[in-house]
Tab-separated table of C-alpha atoms in Angstrom:
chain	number	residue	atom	x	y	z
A	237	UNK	CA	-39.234	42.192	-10.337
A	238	UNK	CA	-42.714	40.905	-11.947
A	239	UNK	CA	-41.927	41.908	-15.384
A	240	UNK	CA	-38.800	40.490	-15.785
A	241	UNK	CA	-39.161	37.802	-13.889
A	242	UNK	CA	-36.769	37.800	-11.373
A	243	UNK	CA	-35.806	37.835	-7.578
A	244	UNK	CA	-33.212	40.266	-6.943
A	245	UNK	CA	-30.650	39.309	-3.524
A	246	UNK	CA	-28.517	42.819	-3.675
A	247	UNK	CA	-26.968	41.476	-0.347
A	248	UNK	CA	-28.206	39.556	2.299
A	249	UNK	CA	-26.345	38.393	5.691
A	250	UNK	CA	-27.528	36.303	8.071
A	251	UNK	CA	-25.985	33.803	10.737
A	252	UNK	CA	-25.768	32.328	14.406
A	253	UNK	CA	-23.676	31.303	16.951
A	254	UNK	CA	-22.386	28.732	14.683
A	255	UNK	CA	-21.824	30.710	11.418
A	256	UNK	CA	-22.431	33.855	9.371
A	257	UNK	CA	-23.137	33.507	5.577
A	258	UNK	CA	-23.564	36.435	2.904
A	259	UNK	CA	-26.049	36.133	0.232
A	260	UNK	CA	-26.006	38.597	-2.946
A	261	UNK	CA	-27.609	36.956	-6.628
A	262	UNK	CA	-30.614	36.728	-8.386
A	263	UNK	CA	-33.077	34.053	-9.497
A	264	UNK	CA	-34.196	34.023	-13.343
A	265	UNK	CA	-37.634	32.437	-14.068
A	266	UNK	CA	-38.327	34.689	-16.988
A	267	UNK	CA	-37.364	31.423	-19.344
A	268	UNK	CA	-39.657	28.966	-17.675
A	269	UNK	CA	-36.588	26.982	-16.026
A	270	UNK	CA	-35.470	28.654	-12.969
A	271	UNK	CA	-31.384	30.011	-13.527
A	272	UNK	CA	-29.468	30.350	-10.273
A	273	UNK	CA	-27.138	33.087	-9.933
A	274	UNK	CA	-26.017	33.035	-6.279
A	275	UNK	CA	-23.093	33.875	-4.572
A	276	UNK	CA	-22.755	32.693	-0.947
A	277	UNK	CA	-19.829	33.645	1.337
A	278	UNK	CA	-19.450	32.396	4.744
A	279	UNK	CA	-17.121	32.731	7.843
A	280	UNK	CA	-15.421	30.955	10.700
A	281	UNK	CA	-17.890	27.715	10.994
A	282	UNK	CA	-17.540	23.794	11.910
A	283	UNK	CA	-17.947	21.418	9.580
A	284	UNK	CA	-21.488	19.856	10.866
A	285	UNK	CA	-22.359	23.876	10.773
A	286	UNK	CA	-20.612	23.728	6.753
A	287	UNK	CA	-22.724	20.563	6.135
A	288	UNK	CA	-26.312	21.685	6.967
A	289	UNK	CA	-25.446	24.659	4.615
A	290	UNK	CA	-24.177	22.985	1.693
A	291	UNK	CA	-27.437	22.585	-0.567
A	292	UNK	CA	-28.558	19.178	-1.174
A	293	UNK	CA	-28.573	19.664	-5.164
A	294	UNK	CA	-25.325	20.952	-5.239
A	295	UNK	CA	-22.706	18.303	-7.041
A	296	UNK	CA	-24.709	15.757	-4.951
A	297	UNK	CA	-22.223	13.161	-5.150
A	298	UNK	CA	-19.463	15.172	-3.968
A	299	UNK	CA	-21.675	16.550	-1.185
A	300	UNK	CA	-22.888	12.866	-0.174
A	301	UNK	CA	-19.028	12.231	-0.227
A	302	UNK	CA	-17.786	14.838	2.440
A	303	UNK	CA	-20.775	14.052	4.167
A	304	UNK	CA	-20.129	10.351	4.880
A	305	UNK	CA	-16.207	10.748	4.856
A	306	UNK	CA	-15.743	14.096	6.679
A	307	UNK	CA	-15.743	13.576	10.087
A	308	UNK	CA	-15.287	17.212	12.280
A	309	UNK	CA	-12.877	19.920	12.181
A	310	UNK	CA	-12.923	23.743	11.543
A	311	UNK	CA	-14.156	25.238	8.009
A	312	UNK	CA	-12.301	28.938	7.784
A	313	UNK	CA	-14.147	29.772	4.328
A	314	UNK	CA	-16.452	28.515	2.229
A	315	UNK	CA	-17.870	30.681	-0.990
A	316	UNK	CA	-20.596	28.666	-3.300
A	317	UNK	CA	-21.600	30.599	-6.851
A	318	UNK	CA	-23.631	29.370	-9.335
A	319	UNK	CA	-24.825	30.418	-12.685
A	320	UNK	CA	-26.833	27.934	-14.392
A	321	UNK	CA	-30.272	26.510	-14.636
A	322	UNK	CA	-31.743	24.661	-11.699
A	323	UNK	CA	-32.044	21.480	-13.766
A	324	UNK	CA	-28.792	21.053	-14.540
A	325	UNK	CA	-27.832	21.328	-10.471
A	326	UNK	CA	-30.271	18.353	-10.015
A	327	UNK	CA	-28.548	14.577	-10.147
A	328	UNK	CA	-31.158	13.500	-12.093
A	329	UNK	CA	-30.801	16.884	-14.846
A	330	UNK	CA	-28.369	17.475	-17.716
A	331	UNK	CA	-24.870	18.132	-17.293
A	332	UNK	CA	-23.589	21.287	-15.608
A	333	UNK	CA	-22.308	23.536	-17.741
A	334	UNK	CA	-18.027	24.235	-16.968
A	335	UNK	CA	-19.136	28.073	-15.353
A	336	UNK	CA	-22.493	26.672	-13.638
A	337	UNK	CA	-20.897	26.306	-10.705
A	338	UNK	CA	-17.906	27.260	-8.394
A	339	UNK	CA	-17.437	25.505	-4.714
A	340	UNK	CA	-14.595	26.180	-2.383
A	341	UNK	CA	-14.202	25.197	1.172
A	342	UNK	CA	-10.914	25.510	2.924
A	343	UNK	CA	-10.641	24.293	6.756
A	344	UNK	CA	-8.013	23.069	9.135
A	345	UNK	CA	-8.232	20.436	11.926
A	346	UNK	CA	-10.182	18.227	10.151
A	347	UNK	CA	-11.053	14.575	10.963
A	348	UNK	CA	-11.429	12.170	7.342
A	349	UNK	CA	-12.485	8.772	7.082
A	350	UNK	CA	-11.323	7.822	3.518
A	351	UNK	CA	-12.430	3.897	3.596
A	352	UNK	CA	-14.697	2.561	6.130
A	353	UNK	CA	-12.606	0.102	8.541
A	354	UNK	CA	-9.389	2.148	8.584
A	355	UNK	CA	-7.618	4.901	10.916
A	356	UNK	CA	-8.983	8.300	9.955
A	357	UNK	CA	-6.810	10.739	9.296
A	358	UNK	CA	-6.745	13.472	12.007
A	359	UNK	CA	-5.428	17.059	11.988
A	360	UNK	CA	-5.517	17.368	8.529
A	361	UNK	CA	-5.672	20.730	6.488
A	362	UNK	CA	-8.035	20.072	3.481
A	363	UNK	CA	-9.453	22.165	0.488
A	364	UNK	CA	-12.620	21.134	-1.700
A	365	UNK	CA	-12.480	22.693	-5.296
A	366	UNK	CA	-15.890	22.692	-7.301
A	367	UNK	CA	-15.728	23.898	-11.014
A	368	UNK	CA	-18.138	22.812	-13.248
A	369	UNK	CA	-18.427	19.320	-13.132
A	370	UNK	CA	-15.014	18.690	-11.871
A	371	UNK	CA	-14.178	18.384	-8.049
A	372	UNK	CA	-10.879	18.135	-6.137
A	373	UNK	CA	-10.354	17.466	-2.185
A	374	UNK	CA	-6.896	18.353	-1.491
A	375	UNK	CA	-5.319	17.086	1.500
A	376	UNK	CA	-2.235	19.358	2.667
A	377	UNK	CA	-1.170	17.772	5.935
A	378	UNK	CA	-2.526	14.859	8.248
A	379	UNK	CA	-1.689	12.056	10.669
A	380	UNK	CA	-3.105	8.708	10.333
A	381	UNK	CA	-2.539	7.406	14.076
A	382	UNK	CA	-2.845	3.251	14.652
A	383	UNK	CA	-1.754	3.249	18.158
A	384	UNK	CA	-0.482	6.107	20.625
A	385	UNK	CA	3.085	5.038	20.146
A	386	UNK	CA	2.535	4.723	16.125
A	387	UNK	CA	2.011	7.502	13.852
A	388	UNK	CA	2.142	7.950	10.069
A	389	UNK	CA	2.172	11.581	7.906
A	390	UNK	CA	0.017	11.813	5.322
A	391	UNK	CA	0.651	14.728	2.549
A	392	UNK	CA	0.156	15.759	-0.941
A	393	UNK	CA	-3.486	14.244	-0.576
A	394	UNK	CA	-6.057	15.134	-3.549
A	395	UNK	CA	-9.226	13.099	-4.212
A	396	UNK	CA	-10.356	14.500	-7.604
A	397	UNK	CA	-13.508	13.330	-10.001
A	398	UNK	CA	-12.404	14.540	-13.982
A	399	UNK	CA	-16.305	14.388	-14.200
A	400	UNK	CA	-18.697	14.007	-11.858
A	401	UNK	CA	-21.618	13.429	-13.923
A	402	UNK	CA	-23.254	9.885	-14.133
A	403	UNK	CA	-24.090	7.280	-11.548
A	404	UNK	CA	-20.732	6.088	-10.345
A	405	UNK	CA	-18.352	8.202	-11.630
A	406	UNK	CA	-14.367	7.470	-11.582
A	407	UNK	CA	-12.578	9.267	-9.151
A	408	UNK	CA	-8.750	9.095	-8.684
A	409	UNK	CA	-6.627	9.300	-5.402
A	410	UNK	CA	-3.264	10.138	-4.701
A	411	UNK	CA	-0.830	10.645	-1.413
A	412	UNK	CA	2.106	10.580	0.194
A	413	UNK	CA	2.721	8.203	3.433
A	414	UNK	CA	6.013	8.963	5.811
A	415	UNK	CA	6.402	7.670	8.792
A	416	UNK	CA	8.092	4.421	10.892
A	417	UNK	CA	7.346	1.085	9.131
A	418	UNK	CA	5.515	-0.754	12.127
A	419	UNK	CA	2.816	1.496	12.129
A	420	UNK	CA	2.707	0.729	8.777
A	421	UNK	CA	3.202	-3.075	9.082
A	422	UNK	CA	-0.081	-2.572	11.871
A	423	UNK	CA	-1.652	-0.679	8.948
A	424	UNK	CA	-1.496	-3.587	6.794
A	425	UNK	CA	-2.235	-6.020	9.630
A	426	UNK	CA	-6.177	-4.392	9.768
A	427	UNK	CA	-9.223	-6.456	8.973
A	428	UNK	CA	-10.211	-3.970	6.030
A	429	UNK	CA	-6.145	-4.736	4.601
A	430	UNK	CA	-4.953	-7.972	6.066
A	431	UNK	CA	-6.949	-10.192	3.192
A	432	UNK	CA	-5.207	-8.045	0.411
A	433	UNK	CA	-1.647	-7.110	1.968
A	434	UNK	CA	-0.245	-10.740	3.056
A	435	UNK	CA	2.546	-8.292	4.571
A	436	UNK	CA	5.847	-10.791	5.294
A	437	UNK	CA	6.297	-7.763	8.508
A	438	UNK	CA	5.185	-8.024	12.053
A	439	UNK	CA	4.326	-4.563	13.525
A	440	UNK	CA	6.347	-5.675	16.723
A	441	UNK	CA	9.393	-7.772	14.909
A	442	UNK	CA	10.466	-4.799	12.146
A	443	UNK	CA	11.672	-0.918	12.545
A	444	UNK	CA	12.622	1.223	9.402
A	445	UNK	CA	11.235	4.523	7.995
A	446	UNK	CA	9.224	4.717	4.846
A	447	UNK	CA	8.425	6.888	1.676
A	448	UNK	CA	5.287	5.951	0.154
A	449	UNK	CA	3.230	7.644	-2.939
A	450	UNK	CA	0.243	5.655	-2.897
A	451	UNK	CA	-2.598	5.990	-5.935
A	452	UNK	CA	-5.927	4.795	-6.190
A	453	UNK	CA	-9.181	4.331	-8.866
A	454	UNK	CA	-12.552	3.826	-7.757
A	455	UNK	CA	-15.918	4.732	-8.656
A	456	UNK	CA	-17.596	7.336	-6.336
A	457	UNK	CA	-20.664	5.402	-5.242
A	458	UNK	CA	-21.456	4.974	-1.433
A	459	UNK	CA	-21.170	0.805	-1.584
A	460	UNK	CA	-17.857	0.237	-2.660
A	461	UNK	CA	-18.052	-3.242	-4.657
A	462	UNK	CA	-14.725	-5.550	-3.125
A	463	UNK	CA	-11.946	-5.049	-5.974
A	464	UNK	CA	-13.375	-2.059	-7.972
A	465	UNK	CA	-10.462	-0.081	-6.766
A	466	UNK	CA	-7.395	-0.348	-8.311
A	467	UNK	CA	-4.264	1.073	-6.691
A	468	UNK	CA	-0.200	0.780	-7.113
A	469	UNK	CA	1.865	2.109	-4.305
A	470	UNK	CA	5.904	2.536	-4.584
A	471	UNK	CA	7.173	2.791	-0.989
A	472	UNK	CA	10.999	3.054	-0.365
A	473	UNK	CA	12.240	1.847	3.341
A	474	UNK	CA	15.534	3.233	4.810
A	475	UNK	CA	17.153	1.125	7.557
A	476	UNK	CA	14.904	-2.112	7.037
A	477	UNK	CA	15.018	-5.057	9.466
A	478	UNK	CA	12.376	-7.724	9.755
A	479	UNK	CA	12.495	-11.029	11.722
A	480	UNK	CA	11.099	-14.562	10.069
A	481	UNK	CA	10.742	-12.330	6.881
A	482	UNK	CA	12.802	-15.205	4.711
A	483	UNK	CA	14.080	-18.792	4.875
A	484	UNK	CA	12.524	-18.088	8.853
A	485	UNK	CA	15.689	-15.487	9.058
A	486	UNK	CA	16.223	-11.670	9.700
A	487	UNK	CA	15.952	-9.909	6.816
A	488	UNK	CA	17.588	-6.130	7.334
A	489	UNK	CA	18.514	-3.398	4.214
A	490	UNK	CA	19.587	-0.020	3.946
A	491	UNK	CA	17.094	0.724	1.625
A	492	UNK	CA	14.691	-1.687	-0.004
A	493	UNK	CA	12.010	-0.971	-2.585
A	494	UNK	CA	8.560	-2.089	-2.561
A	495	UNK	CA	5.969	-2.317	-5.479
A	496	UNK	CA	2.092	-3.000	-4.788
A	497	UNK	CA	-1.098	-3.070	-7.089
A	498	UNK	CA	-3.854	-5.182	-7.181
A	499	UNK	CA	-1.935	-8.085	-8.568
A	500	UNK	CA	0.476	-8.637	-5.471
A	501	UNK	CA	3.179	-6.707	-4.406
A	502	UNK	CA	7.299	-6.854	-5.104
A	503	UNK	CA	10.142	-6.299	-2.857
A	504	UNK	CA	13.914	-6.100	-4.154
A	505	UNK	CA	17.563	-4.836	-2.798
A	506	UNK	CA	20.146	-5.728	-1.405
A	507	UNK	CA	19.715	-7.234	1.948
A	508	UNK	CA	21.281	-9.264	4.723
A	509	UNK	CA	19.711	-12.618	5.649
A	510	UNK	CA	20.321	-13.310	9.234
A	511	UNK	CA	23.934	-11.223	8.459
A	512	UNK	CA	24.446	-13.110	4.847
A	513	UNK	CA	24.600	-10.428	2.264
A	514	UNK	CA	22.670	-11.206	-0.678
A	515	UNK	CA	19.982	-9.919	-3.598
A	516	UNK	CA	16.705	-10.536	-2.749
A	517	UNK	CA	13.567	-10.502	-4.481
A	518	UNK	CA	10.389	-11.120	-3.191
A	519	UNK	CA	7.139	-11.427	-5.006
A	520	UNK	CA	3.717	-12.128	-3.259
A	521	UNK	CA	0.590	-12.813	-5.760
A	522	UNK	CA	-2.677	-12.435	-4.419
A	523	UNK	CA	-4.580	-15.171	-3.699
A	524	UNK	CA	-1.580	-17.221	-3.459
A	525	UNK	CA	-0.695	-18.441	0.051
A	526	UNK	CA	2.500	-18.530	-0.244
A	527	UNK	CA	5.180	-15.743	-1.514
A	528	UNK	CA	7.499	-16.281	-3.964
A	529	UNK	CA	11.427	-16.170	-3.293
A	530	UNK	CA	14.380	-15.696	-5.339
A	531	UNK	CA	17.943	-15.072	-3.494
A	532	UNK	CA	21.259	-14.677	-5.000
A	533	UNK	CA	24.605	-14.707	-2.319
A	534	UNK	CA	27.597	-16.424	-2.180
A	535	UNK	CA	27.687	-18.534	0.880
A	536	UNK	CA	30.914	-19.266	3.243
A	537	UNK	CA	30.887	-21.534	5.496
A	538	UNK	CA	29.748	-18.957	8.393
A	539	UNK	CA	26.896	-18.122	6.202
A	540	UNK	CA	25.688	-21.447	5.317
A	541	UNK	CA	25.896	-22.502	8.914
A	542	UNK	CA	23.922	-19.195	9.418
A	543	UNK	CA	20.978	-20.460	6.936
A	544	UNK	CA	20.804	-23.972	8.234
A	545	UNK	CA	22.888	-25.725	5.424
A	546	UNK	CA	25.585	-26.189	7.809
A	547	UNK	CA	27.941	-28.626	6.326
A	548	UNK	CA	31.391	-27.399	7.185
A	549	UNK	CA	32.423	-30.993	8.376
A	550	UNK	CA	32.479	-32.160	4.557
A	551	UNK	CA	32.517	-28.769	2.556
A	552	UNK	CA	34.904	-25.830	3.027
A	553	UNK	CA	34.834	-22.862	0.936
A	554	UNK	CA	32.823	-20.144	-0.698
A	555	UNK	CA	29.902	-21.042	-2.453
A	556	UNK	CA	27.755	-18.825	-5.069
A	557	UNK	CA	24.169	-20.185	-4.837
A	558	UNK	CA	20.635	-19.302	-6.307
A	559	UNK	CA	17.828	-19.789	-3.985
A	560	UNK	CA	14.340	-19.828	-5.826
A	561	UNK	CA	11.460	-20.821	-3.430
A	562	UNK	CA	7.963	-20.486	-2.064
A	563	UNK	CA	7.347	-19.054	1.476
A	564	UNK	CA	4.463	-19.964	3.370
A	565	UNK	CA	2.588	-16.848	5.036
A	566	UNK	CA	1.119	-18.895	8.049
A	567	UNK	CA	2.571	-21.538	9.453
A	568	UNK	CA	4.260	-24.464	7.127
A	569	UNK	CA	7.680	-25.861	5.244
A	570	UNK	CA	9.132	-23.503	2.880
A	571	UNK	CA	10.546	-25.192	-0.067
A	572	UNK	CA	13.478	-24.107	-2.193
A	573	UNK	CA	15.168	-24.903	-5.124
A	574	UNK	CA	19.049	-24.163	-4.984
A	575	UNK	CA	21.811	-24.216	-7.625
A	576	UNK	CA	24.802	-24.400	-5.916
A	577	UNK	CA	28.595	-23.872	-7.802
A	578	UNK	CA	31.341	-26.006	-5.888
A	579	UNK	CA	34.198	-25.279	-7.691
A	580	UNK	CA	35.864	-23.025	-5.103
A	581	UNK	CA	35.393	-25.759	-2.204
A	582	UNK	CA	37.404	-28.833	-1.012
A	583	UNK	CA	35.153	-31.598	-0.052
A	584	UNK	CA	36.150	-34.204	2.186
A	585	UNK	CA	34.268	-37.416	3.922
A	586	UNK	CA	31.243	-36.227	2.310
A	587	UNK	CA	31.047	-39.874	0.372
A	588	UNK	CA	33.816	-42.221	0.937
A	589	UNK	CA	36.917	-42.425	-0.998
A	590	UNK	CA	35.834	-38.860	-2.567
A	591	UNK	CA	37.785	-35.541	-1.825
A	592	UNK	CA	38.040	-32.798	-4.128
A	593	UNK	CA	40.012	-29.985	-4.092
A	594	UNK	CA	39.434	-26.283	-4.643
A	595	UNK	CA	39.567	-25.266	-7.500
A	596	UNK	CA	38.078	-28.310	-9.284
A	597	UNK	CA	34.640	-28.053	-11.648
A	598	UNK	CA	31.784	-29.324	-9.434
A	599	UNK	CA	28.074	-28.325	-9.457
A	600	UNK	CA	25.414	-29.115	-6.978
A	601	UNK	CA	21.256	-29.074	-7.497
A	602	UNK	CA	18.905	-30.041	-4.737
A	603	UNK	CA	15.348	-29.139	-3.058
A	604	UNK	CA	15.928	-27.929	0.656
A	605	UNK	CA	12.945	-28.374	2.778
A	606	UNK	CA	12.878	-26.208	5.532
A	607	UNK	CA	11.001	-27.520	8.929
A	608	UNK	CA	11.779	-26.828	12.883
A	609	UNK	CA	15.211	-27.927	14.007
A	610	UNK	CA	15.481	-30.186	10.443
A	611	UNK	CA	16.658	-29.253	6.598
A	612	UNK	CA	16.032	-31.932	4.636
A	613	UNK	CA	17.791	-32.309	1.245
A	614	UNK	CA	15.793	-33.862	-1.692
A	615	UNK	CA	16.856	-34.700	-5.329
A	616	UNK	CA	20.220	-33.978	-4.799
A	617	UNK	CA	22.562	-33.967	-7.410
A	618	UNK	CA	26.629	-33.475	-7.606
A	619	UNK	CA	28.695	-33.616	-10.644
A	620	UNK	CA	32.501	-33.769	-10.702
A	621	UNK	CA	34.977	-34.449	-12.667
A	622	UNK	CA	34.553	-38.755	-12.198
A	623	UNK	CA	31.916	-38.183	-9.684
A	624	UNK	CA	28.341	-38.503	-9.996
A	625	UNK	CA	26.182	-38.523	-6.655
A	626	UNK	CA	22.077	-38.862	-6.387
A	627	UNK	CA	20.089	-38.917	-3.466
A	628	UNK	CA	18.761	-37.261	-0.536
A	629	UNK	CA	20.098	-36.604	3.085
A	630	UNK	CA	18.643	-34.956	6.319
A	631	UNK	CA	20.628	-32.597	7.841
A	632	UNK	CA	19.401	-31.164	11.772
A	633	UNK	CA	20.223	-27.880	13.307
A	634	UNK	CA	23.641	-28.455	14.544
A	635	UNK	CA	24.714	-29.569	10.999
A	636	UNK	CA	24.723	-33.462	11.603
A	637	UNK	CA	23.787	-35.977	8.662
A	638	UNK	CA	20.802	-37.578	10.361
A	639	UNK	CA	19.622	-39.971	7.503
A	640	UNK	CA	21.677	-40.107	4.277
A	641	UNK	CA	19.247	-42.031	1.168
């Protein structure tokens, strides 16, 4: 229409043997700034089909996004409106107005790549959401698969940006995780995760089943910077075991809780080392080589034997200890600090002329150094009633005194 302006679409269809799209809208250049008002509706299509359609100016960032990110799968609709002024569509223009522009794709089957360097997720169901300025990817169902034998569900997915005006702007993640915890242990053990994670779990030395909500924080920019995102995961294991996890011992729990952000990450329950019930919490900083261990248990004489302080030929009895140590995450001596209460035990032959009885006050400090086949016992200290002992002794792994200081 010359005199006002404007190119009329009253309805337009076209396609191939790879899609079908129809077309209905106008174009306004009465104003001197061409206004889009398109509607676009398409049909059955793939999503390298979906990608040669979506327009180039069209939330750009999102669009680069599910370009670089969305691998292959089926797209079952996709409808694209706008009503605004071509300028504000641009990346470079003014912000889109909140009813400039409506995107929604919904397809099943899909392939993602969320972070370059990890298992995609496969056989996912996924929605994109365009309103305004603000986008959503929602993520109904997936697998993440590490190796044929190892599998882990991914649900509840959205990827949303509040806003995506601007040159990086902040986008926000969140999921849920299920699956068996050595395929998440091999997870943690890739090159894109292993500097980060520090996990204390082999993939081949740990079973368990895991519930994790996982949430992110990055910008949306194509070259992630290393540590602009910030995430916190809460992940609860049923049925935890783990070899070498602690003290060089089997760790297993019914249930155990993990914490993770970009500090470190926290696990706590109640656990059994290497049978030995006890509280354990288990911090590892990042950057730190070595995690940090607190235990709390009250050791008989099975259970110290059990842990390497085997000393039943002097010391009989239960004894309520707290273990605070460092672990080292390669190989190394782990070295812990224990507090040790006596007073239930009889001691006997442990120093000459000295036996005490059950029941008596006694209290024992000392550093245990943990290496192969040895435990050696630094700054040791007993107090009795008339007994005061200093020193340090070596104990080996069938619980003989090999040198006494």
């Amino acid at each position: 229409d010359p005199d006002k302006q404007r190119i009329e679409i009253e309805q337009g269809e076209f396609g191939n043997g790879d899609l079908g799209l129809l077309v209905s809208g106008h174009v306004d250049l009465a104003n001197g700034e061409p206004r889009l008002a398109i509607g676009v509706a398409g049909s059955r299509m793939s999503v390298a089909a979906m990608k040669r359609l979506w327009p180039a100016f069209l939330s750009p960032k999102v669009r680069a996004w599910v370009e670089d990110h969305l691998i292959s799968g089926t797209v079952e609709r996709i409808v694209i409106a706008t009503n605004a002024e071509l300028v504000t569509l641009r990346s470079s223009g003014p912000p889109i107005p909140e009813n400039g522009l409506a995107i929604e794709i919904n397809g099943t089957g899909a392939e993602i790549r969320p972070v370059v360097g990890l298992p995609p997720i496969r056989d996912a169901d996924v929605s994109v959401r365009i309103s305004g300025r603000t986008a959503t990817v929602n993520i109904g169902r997936g697998n993440i698969e590490l190796s044929p034998s190892r599998k882990l569900a991914i649900t509840n997915g959205v990827f949303e940006v509040p806003d995506t005006y601007g040159q990086a702007p902040p986008a926000q993640v969140r999921f849920r995780i299920d699956g068996p915890l050595p395929a998440a242990a091999e997870l943690l053990a890739t090159e894109r995760l292993r500097a980060y994670s520090g996990s204390p779990v082999e993939p081949s030395t740990s079973r368990g089943t895991l519930s994790a909500q996982i949430a992110l924080g990055l910008p949306l920019q194509s070259d992630l910077p290393a540590g602009s995102a910030l995430y916190s995961i809460n992940i609860d294991v049923a049925n935890f075991a783990a070899d070498r996890m602690v003290m060089g011992q089997k760790v297993e729990a019914a249930n155990l809780r993990v914490t993770a952000n970009n500090q470190g990450y926290h696990i706590r329950g109640d656990v059994k080392i290497n049978g030995v019930p006890a509280a354990l919490d288990y911090r590892k900083p990042r950057g730190d080589g070595d995690a940090e261990v607190r235990v709390r248990a009250t050791l008989d004489d099975a259970a110290r034997a059990k842990l390497g302080f085997d000393l039943r030929a002097f010391i009989n009895g239960p004894v309520p200890v707290k273990i605070d140590g460092r672990v080292p995450m390669s190989e190394g001596e782990g070295r812990f600090t224990v507090e040790a209460d006596l007073t239930q035990t009889r001691i006997d032959k442990l120093l000459p002329g000295w036996l005490k009885p059950a029941g008596r006050p006694a209290r024992a400090t000392f550093v245990a150094i943990n290496r192969p086949h040895l435990t050696r016992i630094e700054d040791l200290a007993i107090e009795s009633q008339g007994v005061s002992v200093k020193g340090s002794v070596e104990v080996n792994d069938l619980g003989e005194i090999v040198m006494p200081d």
